């Protein structure tokens, strides 16, 4: 096994060799690495974001709120679309991988057996320490009990809505999934939660009670707040409300004013996360698009509700999905909502991808038959080109691209400039 790296190419090659989807459910390696690297109590405030749908958006809102109040802020999210650099941000900007080599060697010297997600989690913490951030927002990857971010002492935990997902790993029922995620409650640090299904709420209440942690219910922001949010859709009122409630508990720990409504509005307005109801103008190669990473029925329901409330009726949709998700339900929800609008299904370049012909057959089971499959190395570009030829596709009736974050990853690999946004600055 390699024990040292000469450059960032070797670091990235090591990560690729670990396997993006390899998991080894234990926190022992993380605890050993944190202790060896003097990170058992990081020199910055830590907020852990957990849940199923809305984790990334909540993390983006909270990081933006921190920045708007003048805090130097680290943000760690997953997955990435094009480069692992996207996962580690300081004050809104991806931290260049060119600076990773020395810290990667520190990790290999004490913990050469970390998984992909564990390695990047430790790397992020080392970079945040070097940059002397004031606060770090850590988005959990999968579950809670054995997630690498759970090994890091947290000053505050936030739970976005918990729903059915990753049933092959976390369990077949909502109670099993919520029990795993609630197991991240590991001490008396306060817990903020968005509105939850009753089974999930009960699991969080029991976990908080067992650890004598205060549990706070975050209310969604009022509907009138939606135009002032940096992320679109009525479901973002829930995520923004959770982030704002978390900020009010976090602010005193950072010696900030918890009631500065001007800075709060600034932070919420400048939150950005690619692939969340993101509008993209048309080009010669693709139509005007609306990108959204809805990848399970809960997320698809939120997406379709957002489109209904905005009065948007897409001219068609590009849809692709992973085979280990509940794609059948999501696909039929989308097909029912689209009606006679065309549905383009490109094959994903991913070993976990659902068979596009099987997806098309399922969708065409709801008449009329509108699905077209695209395969081969140009599956997505060909699907976009076909959508570009759709009559009526314009900024008022964009083409929806959804179904999997990995579909979005293929899209952003073609158009990487669309990943960027100007990060918010603190108010003067």
Short mmCIF file of C-alpha atoms in Angstrom, two decimals:
data_model
loop_
_atom_site.label_atom_id
_atom_site.label_comp_id
_atom_site.label_asym_id
_atom_site.label_seq_id
_atom_site.Cartn_x
_atom_site.Cartn_y
_atom_site.Cartn_z
CA UNK A 1 0.00 0.00 0.00
CA UNK A 2 1.21 3.50 -0.82
CA UNK A 3 2.38 5.42 2.26
CA UNK A 4 3.22 8.80 0.74
CA UNK A 5 2.24 10.96 -2.22
CA UNK A 6 4.44 13.11 -4.43
CA UNK A 7 1.64 15.22 -5.90
CA UNK A 8 -2.11 15.66 -6.02
CA UNK A 9 -2.49 13.27 -8.97
CA UNK A 10 -1.28 10.48 -6.72
CA UNK A 11 -3.72 11.58 -3.99
CA UNK A 12 -6.65 11.48 -6.41
CA UNK A 13 -5.50 8.13 -7.79
CA UNK A 14 -5.44 6.76 -4.24
CA UNK A 15 -9.00 7.98 -3.68
CA UNK A 16 -10.14 6.39 -6.94
CA UNK A 17 -8.54 3.13 -5.84
CA UNK A 18 -10.46 3.16 -2.57
CA UNK A 19 -13.78 3.00 -4.44
CA UNK A 20 -16.41 5.68 -4.09
CA UNK A 21 -19.07 3.24 -2.90
CA UNK A 22 -16.95 1.08 -0.59
CA UNK A 23 -18.20 1.16 3.00
CA UNK A 24 -16.91 -0.44 6.17
CA UNK A 25 -19.41 0.39 8.90
CA UNK A 26 -17.32 1.27 11.92
CA UNK A 27 -16.04 4.46 13.53
CA UNK A 28 -12.89 2.86 14.95
CA UNK A 29 -10.65 4.01 12.09
CA UNK A 30 -12.01 7.55 12.31
CA UNK A 31 -11.48 7.75 16.06
CA UNK A 32 -7.90 6.54 15.73
CA UNK A 33 -7.16 9.04 12.97
CA UNK A 34 -8.74 11.94 14.84
CA UNK A 35 -6.71 11.15 17.93
CA UNK A 36 -3.44 10.74 16.03
CA UNK A 37 -3.96 14.07 14.23
CA UNK A 38 -5.05 15.99 17.35
CA UNK A 39 -8.58 16.49 15.99
CA UNK A 40 -10.55 14.88 18.81
CA UNK A 41 -11.74 18.41 19.59
CA UNK A 42 -11.28 20.57 16.48
CA UNK A 43 -10.35 24.24 17.11
CA UNK A 44 -13.58 25.47 15.50
CA UNK A 45 -17.30 25.05 16.04
CA UNK A 46 -18.84 22.04 14.31
CA UNK A 47 -22.39 21.56 13.06
CA UNK A 48 -23.40 18.14 11.70
CA UNK A 49 -26.26 18.00 9.16
CA UNK A 50 -28.17 14.72 8.89
CA UNK A 51 -31.41 13.47 7.33
CA UNK A 52 -32.45 12.18 3.91
CA UNK A 53 -33.70 15.00 1.69
CA UNK A 54 -32.53 18.56 2.17
CA UNK A 55 -29.20 17.92 3.90
CA UNK A 56 -27.17 19.68 1.24
CA UNK A 57 -29.57 22.62 0.99
CA UNK A 58 -29.68 23.03 4.77
CA UNK A 59 -25.88 22.93 4.90
CA UNK A 60 -25.67 25.54 2.12
CA UNK A 61 -28.14 27.84 3.89
CA UNK A 62 -26.34 27.51 7.23
CA UNK A 63 -22.88 28.07 5.74
CA UNK A 64 -24.19 31.14 3.92
CA UNK A 65 -25.69 32.48 7.16
CA UNK A 66 -22.35 32.01 8.92
CA UNK A 67 -20.51 33.86 6.15
CA UNK A 68 -23.05 36.68 6.13
CA UNK A 69 -22.31 37.24 9.82
CA UNK A 70 -18.57 37.49 9.21
CA UNK A 71 -17.54 33.97 10.19
CA UNK A 72 -14.82 32.20 8.26
CA UNK A 73 -16.70 29.07 7.29
CA UNK A 74 -15.78 25.56 6.22
CA UNK A 75 -18.38 23.49 4.39
CA UNK A 76 -18.08 19.75 3.75
CA UNK A 77 -20.71 18.14 1.52
CA UNK A 78 -21.22 15.09 -0.67
CA UNK A 79 -21.38 13.74 -3.26
CA UNK A 80 -19.42 15.78 -5.76
CA UNK A 81 -20.43 16.18 -9.38
CA UNK A 82 -17.11 16.51 -11.23
CA UNK A 83 -14.23 16.79 -8.77
CA UNK A 84 -13.76 15.91 -5.07
CA UNK A 85 -12.69 19.55 -4.60
CA UNK A 86 -16.40 20.44 -4.60
CA UNK A 87 -16.82 18.66 -1.27
CA UNK A 88 -14.45 20.91 0.68
CA UNK A 89 -15.17 24.65 0.64
CA UNK A 90 -13.86 27.61 2.58
CA UNK A 91 -16.02 30.72 2.48
CA UNK A 92 -17.98 29.28 -0.41
CA UNK A 93 -15.07 28.37 -2.67
CA UNK A 94 -13.86 24.83 -3.41
CA UNK A 95 -10.47 24.34 -1.83
CA UNK A 96 -7.89 23.58 -4.55
CA UNK A 97 -6.71 20.00 -4.63
CA UNK A 98 -3.17 21.27 -5.25
CA UNK A 99 -3.00 22.00 -1.51
CA UNK A 100 -4.05 18.48 -0.48
CA UNK A 101 -0.78 16.55 -0.81
CA UNK A 102 0.89 17.42 2.49
CA UNK A 103 -2.26 16.75 4.50
CA UNK A 104 -2.91 13.53 2.59
CA UNK A 105 0.55 12.36 3.63
CA UNK A 106 -0.25 13.24 7.25
CA UNK A 107 -3.29 11.00 7.02
CA UNK A 108 -1.46 8.09 5.41
CA UNK A 109 1.22 8.23 8.10
CA UNK A 110 -1.31 7.49 10.85
CA UNK A 111 -4.37 5.97 9.13
CA UNK A 112 -3.61 4.27 5.79
CA UNK A 113 -6.75 2.11 6.01
CA UNK A 114 -9.45 4.81 5.76
CA UNK A 115 -12.33 4.50 3.28
CA UNK A 116 -12.94 7.11 0.57
CA UNK A 117 -15.43 9.12 2.65
CA UNK A 118 -13.38 8.80 5.83
CA UNK A 119 -10.23 10.00 4.07
CA UNK A 120 -11.95 13.09 2.65
CA UNK A 121 -13.61 13.85 5.99
CA UNK A 122 -10.26 13.87 7.79
CA UNK A 123 -8.67 15.82 4.92
CA UNK A 124 -11.40 18.47 5.18
CA UNK A 125 -10.85 18.84 8.92
CA UNK A 126 -7.10 19.28 8.43
CA UNK A 127 -7.66 21.92 5.75
CA UNK A 128 -10.21 23.75 7.89
CA UNK A 129 -7.78 23.77 10.81
CA UNK A 130 -5.00 25.10 8.61
CA UNK A 131 -7.28 27.85 7.29
CA UNK A 132 -8.33 28.77 10.85
CA UNK A 133 -12.04 28.68 10.13
CA UNK A 134 -14.44 29.77 12.85
CA UNK A 135 -17.08 27.18 12.11
CA UNK A 136 -17.48 24.07 10.00
CA UNK A 137 -20.70 22.62 8.60
CA UNK A 138 -20.38 18.86 8.01
CA UNK A 139 -23.01 17.10 5.90
CA UNK A 140 -23.32 13.42 6.81
CA UNK A 141 -22.94 10.99 3.96
CA UNK A 142 -25.10 7.95 4.65
CA UNK A 143 -27.06 7.26 7.82
CA UNK A 144 -25.75 8.48 11.14
CA UNK A 145 -24.62 5.72 13.46
CA UNK A 146 -21.47 4.87 11.50
CA UNK A 147 -21.12 7.95 9.32
CA UNK A 148 -17.59 9.36 9.37
CA UNK A 149 -18.85 12.80 10.36
CA UNK A 150 -20.37 11.28 13.52
CA UNK A 151 -16.86 10.59 14.84
CA UNK A 152 -16.25 14.36 15.00
CA UNK A 153 -17.44 16.11 18.18
CA UNK A 154 -20.31 18.43 17.24
CA UNK A 155 -21.61 21.57 18.92
CA UNK A 156 -24.98 21.24 17.21
CA UNK A 157 -26.84 18.62 15.17
CA UNK A 158 -29.45 19.41 12.50
CA UNK A 159 -31.90 16.89 11.06
CA UNK A 160 -33.42 17.59 7.66
CA UNK A 161 -36.48 15.47 6.79
CA UNK A 162 -35.89 11.73 7.12
CA UNK A 163 -37.45 9.48 4.46
CA UNK A 164 -36.98 6.08 2.85
CA UNK A 165 -33.61 5.80 1.14
CA UNK A 166 -30.56 3.51 1.25
CA UNK A 167 -32.80 0.71 2.52
CA UNK A 168 -30.22 -1.88 1.51
CA UNK A 169 -27.80 -0.43 4.08
CA UNK A 170 -29.90 1.28 6.75
CA UNK A 171 -32.92 -1.02 6.91
CA UNK A 172 -36.22 -1.62 5.11
CA UNK A 173 -38.49 0.66 7.15
CA UNK A 174 -38.63 4.34 8.02
CA UNK A 175 -38.21 3.43 11.69
CA UNK A 176 -35.01 1.47 10.95
CA UNK A 177 -33.61 4.32 8.85
CA UNK A 178 -34.53 6.97 11.43
CA UNK A 179 -33.06 4.85 14.24
CA UNK A 180 -29.73 4.71 12.41
CA UNK A 181 -29.71 8.45 11.72
CA UNK A 182 -30.80 9.29 15.29
CA UNK A 183 -27.85 7.26 16.60
CA UNK A 184 -25.64 10.21 15.63
CA UNK A 185 -26.96 11.93 18.77
CA UNK A 186 -24.02 11.08 20.97
CA UNK A 187 -24.00 13.64 23.75
CA UNK A 188 -25.75 16.70 25.14
CA UNK A 189 -25.14 18.92 22.09
CA UNK A 190 -28.44 20.56 21.05
CA UNK A 191 -30.44 18.93 18.25
CA UNK A 192 -32.52 20.96 15.77
CA UNK A 193 -34.98 19.12 13.58
CA UNK A 194 -37.22 19.97 10.68
CA UNK A 195 -40.78 18.59 10.75
CA UNK A 196 -40.56 14.79 10.56
CA UNK A 197 -42.81 11.82 9.88
CA UNK A 198 -44.11 10.52 13.25
CA UNK A 199 -41.83 7.44 13.26
CA UNK A 200 -38.74 9.57 12.63
CA UNK A 201 -39.77 12.19 15.18
CA UNK A 202 -40.16 9.49 17.80
CA UNK A 203 -36.66 8.12 17.12
CA UNK A 204 -35.11 11.58 17.45
CA UNK A 205 -37.00 12.28 20.66
CA UNK A 206 -35.83 9.01 22.20
CA UNK A 207 -32.20 9.61 21.19
CA UNK A 208 -32.19 13.17 22.53
CA UNK A 209 -33.75 12.05 25.81
CA UNK A 210 -31.21 9.24 26.22
CA UNK A 211 -28.29 11.69 25.86
CA UNK A 212 -29.91 14.61 27.73
CA UNK A 213 -29.71 16.72 24.58
CA UNK A 214 -32.14 19.59 24.08
CA UNK A 215 -34.34 18.97 21.03
CA UNK A 216 -35.61 22.01 19.14
CA UNK A 217 -38.34 21.91 16.51
CA UNK A 218 -37.57 24.23 13.59
CA UNK A 219 -40.56 25.73 11.82
CA UNK A 220 -40.58 26.23 8.05
CA UNK A 221 -40.26 29.83 6.96
CA UNK A 222 -43.54 31.46 5.88
CA UNK A 223 -44.41 31.16 2.20
CA UNK A 224 -43.87 34.89 1.74
CA UNK A 225 -40.16 34.30 2.41
CA UNK A 226 -39.68 32.12 -0.69
CA UNK A 227 -38.71 34.93 -3.12
CA UNK A 228 -35.90 35.95 -0.77
CA UNK A 229 -34.20 32.53 -0.73
CA UNK A 230 -31.19 31.64 -2.81
CA UNK A 231 -32.59 28.14 -3.45
CA UNK A 232 -35.96 27.78 -5.14
CA UNK A 233 -38.99 25.65 -4.30
CA UNK A 234 -41.47 25.47 -1.42
CA UNK A 235 -39.48 22.62 0.17
CA UNK A 236 -36.62 25.08 0.67
CA UNK A 237 -38.77 26.90 3.22
CA UNK A 238 -38.27 23.83 5.42
CA UNK A 239 -34.51 23.69 4.85
CA UNK A 240 -34.04 27.44 5.32
CA UNK A 241 -36.16 27.37 8.47
CA UNK A 242 -33.99 24.58 9.87
CA UNK A 243 -30.79 26.45 8.99
CA UNK A 244 -32.07 29.65 10.56
CA UNK A 245 -33.08 27.86 13.77
CA UNK A 246 -29.64 26.26 13.87
CA UNK A 247 -27.96 29.62 13.33
CA UNK A 248 -29.83 31.15 16.28
CA UNK A 249 -28.43 28.41 18.53
CA UNK A 250 -24.98 28.64 16.99
CA UNK A 251 -24.59 32.43 16.98
CA UNK A 252 -23.85 32.82 20.72
CA UNK A 253 -21.10 30.20 20.44
CA UNK A 254 -19.47 32.38 17.77
CA UNK A 255 -20.05 35.65 19.65
CA UNK A 256 -22.49 36.79 16.99
CA UNK A 257 -25.87 38.48 17.23
CA UNK A 258 -28.56 35.83 16.84
CA UNK A 259 -31.17 38.47 15.95
CA UNK A 260 -29.46 40.38 13.13
CA UNK A 261 -32.29 40.08 10.63
CA UNK A 262 -30.43 42.02 7.93
CA UNK A 263 -27.52 39.58 7.95
CA UNK A 264 -29.92 36.64 8.13
CA UNK A 265 -31.79 37.80 5.03
CA UNK A 266 -28.47 38.34 3.23
CA UNK A 267 -27.28 34.85 4.10
CA UNK A 268 -30.47 33.09 3.07
CA UNK A 269 -30.62 35.03 -0.19
CA UNK A 270 -27.09 34.06 -1.24
CA UNK A 271 -27.19 30.33 -0.53
CA UNK A 272 -26.27 28.28 -3.59
CA UNK A 273 -26.13 24.58 -4.30
CA UNK A 274 -25.91 23.30 -7.87
CA UNK A 275 -28.60 20.98 -9.13
CA UNK A 276 -31.40 22.16 -6.86
CA UNK A 277 -34.09 23.65 -9.10
CA UNK A 278 -31.25 25.31 -10.98
CA UNK A 279 -32.23 27.20 -14.13
CA UNK A 280 -29.81 26.87 -17.04
CA UNK A 281 -30.11 28.89 -20.27
CA UNK A 282 -30.28 27.12 -23.60
CA UNK A 283 -27.30 26.72 -25.92
CA UNK A 284 -26.80 25.42 -29.44
CA UNK A 285 -26.42 21.94 -27.93
CA UNK A 286 -29.16 21.87 -25.28
CA UNK A 287 -32.50 23.51 -24.52
CA UNK A 288 -33.24 25.77 -21.55
CA UNK A 289 -33.08 23.39 -18.61
CA UNK A 290 -34.25 23.07 -15.05
CA UNK A 291 -31.91 20.82 -13.05
CA UNK A 292 -32.94 19.02 -9.91
CA UNK A 293 -31.40 16.08 -8.08
CA UNK A 294 -34.66 14.44 -6.98
CA UNK A 295 -33.59 10.80 -6.65
CA UNK A 296 -36.29 9.21 -4.50
CA UNK A 297 -40.08 9.51 -4.19
CA UNK A 298 -39.88 12.06 -1.36
CA UNK A 299 -37.59 14.27 -3.44
CA UNK A 300 -39.67 13.79 -6.60
CA UNK A 301 -42.84 14.78 -4.74
CA UNK A 302 -41.14 17.97 -3.53
CA UNK A 303 -39.91 18.75 -7.05
CA UNK A 304 -43.31 18.32 -8.70
CA UNK A 305 -45.00 20.37 -6.00
CA UNK A 306 -42.45 23.14 -6.56
CA UNK A 307 -43.16 23.12 -10.30
CA UNK A 308 -46.91 23.21 -9.70
CA UNK A 309 -46.64 26.14 -7.31
CA UNK A 310 -44.38 28.03 -9.73
CA UNK A 311 -46.75 27.31 -12.64
CA UNK A 312 -43.97 25.65 -14.65
CA UNK A 313 -44.95 22.98 -17.17
CA UNK A 314 -41.77 21.61 -18.75
CA UNK A 315 -41.75 20.88 -22.47
CA UNK A 316 -40.29 17.47 -21.63
CA UNK A 317 -37.90 15.75 -19.27
CA UNK A 318 -34.53 14.02 -19.30
CA UNK A 319 -34.71 11.30 -16.65
CA UNK A 320 -32.27 8.64 -15.54
CA UNK A 321 -31.79 6.84 -12.25
CA UNK A 322 -29.87 4.29 -10.20
CA UNK A 323 -31.18 0.77 -10.00
CA UNK A 324 -30.80 0.52 -6.21
CA UNK A 325 -33.15 3.45 -5.59
CA UNK A 326 -36.94 3.29 -5.64
CA UNK A 327 -36.78 4.50 -9.22
CA UNK A 328 -40.02 2.85 -10.28
CA UNK A 329 -42.14 5.02 -7.98
CA UNK A 330 -40.24 8.20 -8.87
CA UNK A 331 -40.40 7.48 -12.61
CA UNK A 332 -44.15 6.84 -12.56
CA UNK A 333 -44.76 9.97 -10.49
CA UNK A 334 -42.87 12.00 -13.10
CA UNK A 335 -44.55 10.29 -16.07
CA UNK A 336 -48.03 10.81 -14.61
CA UNK A 337 -47.23 14.49 -14.03
CA UNK A 338 -45.73 14.99 -17.52
CA UNK A 339 -48.67 13.42 -19.32
CA UNK A 340 -47.99 13.52 -23.06
CA UNK A 341 -44.74 15.49 -22.81
CA UNK A 342 -41.70 13.59 -24.16
CA UNK A 343 -39.44 11.70 -21.78
CA UNK A 344 -35.78 11.17 -22.76
CA UNK A 345 -33.91 8.41 -20.90
CA UNK A 346 -30.12 8.35 -21.36
CA UNK A 347 -28.18 5.38 -20.04
CA UNK A 348 -25.97 6.36 -17.11
CA UNK A 349 -22.28 5.47 -17.19
CA UNK A 350 -22.51 3.94 -13.73
CA UNK A 351 -22.46 0.31 -12.54
CA UNK A 352 -25.44 1.02 -10.31
CA UNK A 353 -27.56 2.47 -13.12
CA UNK A 354 -31.03 1.18 -13.80
CA UNK A 355 -31.58 -0.43 -17.21
CA UNK A 356 -32.89 2.47 -19.35
CA UNK A 357 -35.10 0.12 -21.39
CA UNK A 358 -36.71 -1.16 -18.20
CA UNK A 359 -37.30 2.42 -17.07
CA UNK A 360 -38.81 3.28 -20.46
CA UNK A 361 -41.13 0.27 -20.36
CA UNK A 362 -42.33 1.20 -16.90
CA UNK A 363 -43.01 4.80 -17.94
CA UNK A 364 -44.73 3.79 -21.18
CA UNK A 365 -47.03 1.61 -19.10
CA UNK A 366 -48.83 4.89 -18.39
CA UNK A 367 -50.16 5.93 -21.81
CA UNK A 368 -49.33 7.66 -23.99
CA UNK A 369 -45.94 6.08 -24.69
CA UNK A 370 -43.48 8.99 -24.76
CA UNK A 371 -40.13 7.50 -23.61
CA UNK A 372 -37.05 7.42 -25.84
CA UNK A 373 -33.89 5.61 -24.76
CA UNK A 374 -30.37 6.85 -25.57
CA UNK A 375 -27.35 4.59 -25.17
CA UNK A 376 -23.64 4.65 -25.87
CA UNK A 377 -20.89 7.10 -24.94
CA UNK A 378 -22.97 10.07 -26.12
CA UNK A 379 -26.19 9.05 -24.42
CA UNK A 380 -26.66 12.30 -22.49
CA UNK A 381 -25.49 14.70 -25.24
CA UNK A 382 -27.79 12.90 -27.68
CA UNK A 383 -30.71 13.16 -25.25
CA UNK A 384 -30.03 16.89 -24.80
CA UNK A 385 -29.83 17.37 -28.57
CA UNK A 386 -33.20 15.65 -29.00
CA UNK A 387 -34.67 17.82 -26.25
CA UNK A 388 -33.23 20.87 -27.98
CA UNK A 389 -35.39 20.08 -30.99
CA UNK A 390 -38.58 19.99 -28.92
CA UNK A 391 -41.21 22.42 -30.12
CA UNK A 392 -42.12 24.85 -27.38
CA UNK A 393 -38.99 24.42 -25.27
CA UNK A 394 -38.08 27.91 -24.07
CA UNK A 395 -37.22 29.67 -20.78
CA UNK A 396 -40.91 29.64 -19.83
CA UNK A 397 -41.17 25.92 -20.59
CA UNK A 398 -37.71 24.49 -19.90
CA UNK A 399 -36.80 20.83 -20.15
CA UNK A 400 -36.53 19.16 -16.75
CA UNK A 401 -33.38 17.11 -16.06
CA UNK A 402 -33.77 14.94 -12.96
CA UNK A 403 -33.79 11.47 -11.40
CA UNK A 404 -30.27 11.06 -10.08
CA UNK A 405 -27.37 13.11 -8.79
CA UNK A 406 -25.23 10.96 -11.08
CA UNK A 407 -27.20 12.16 -14.10
CA UNK A 408 -26.45 15.70 -12.94
CA UNK A 409 -22.80 14.73 -12.53
CA UNK A 410 -22.65 13.70 -16.20
CA UNK A 411 -24.33 16.97 -17.14
CA UNK A 412 -21.92 19.10 -15.10
CA UNK A 413 -18.97 17.20 -16.58
CA UNK A 414 -20.15 18.63 -19.92
CA UNK A 415 -20.80 22.11 -18.49
CA UNK A 416 -18.58 22.52 -15.42
CA UNK A 417 -18.91 26.32 -15.33
CA UNK A 418 -22.50 25.86 -14.14
CA UNK A 419 -21.23 24.48 -10.81
CA UNK A 420 -19.98 27.87 -9.69
CA UNK A 421 -21.71 30.73 -7.95
CA UNK A 422 -20.38 33.90 -6.41
CA UNK A 423 -20.24 33.18 -2.68
CA UNK A 424 -21.85 35.65 -0.27
CA UNK A 425 -19.75 38.14 1.64
CA UNK A 426 -20.31 39.45 5.13
CA UNK A 427 -22.28 42.67 5.36
CA UNK A 428 -20.15 45.76 5.98
#
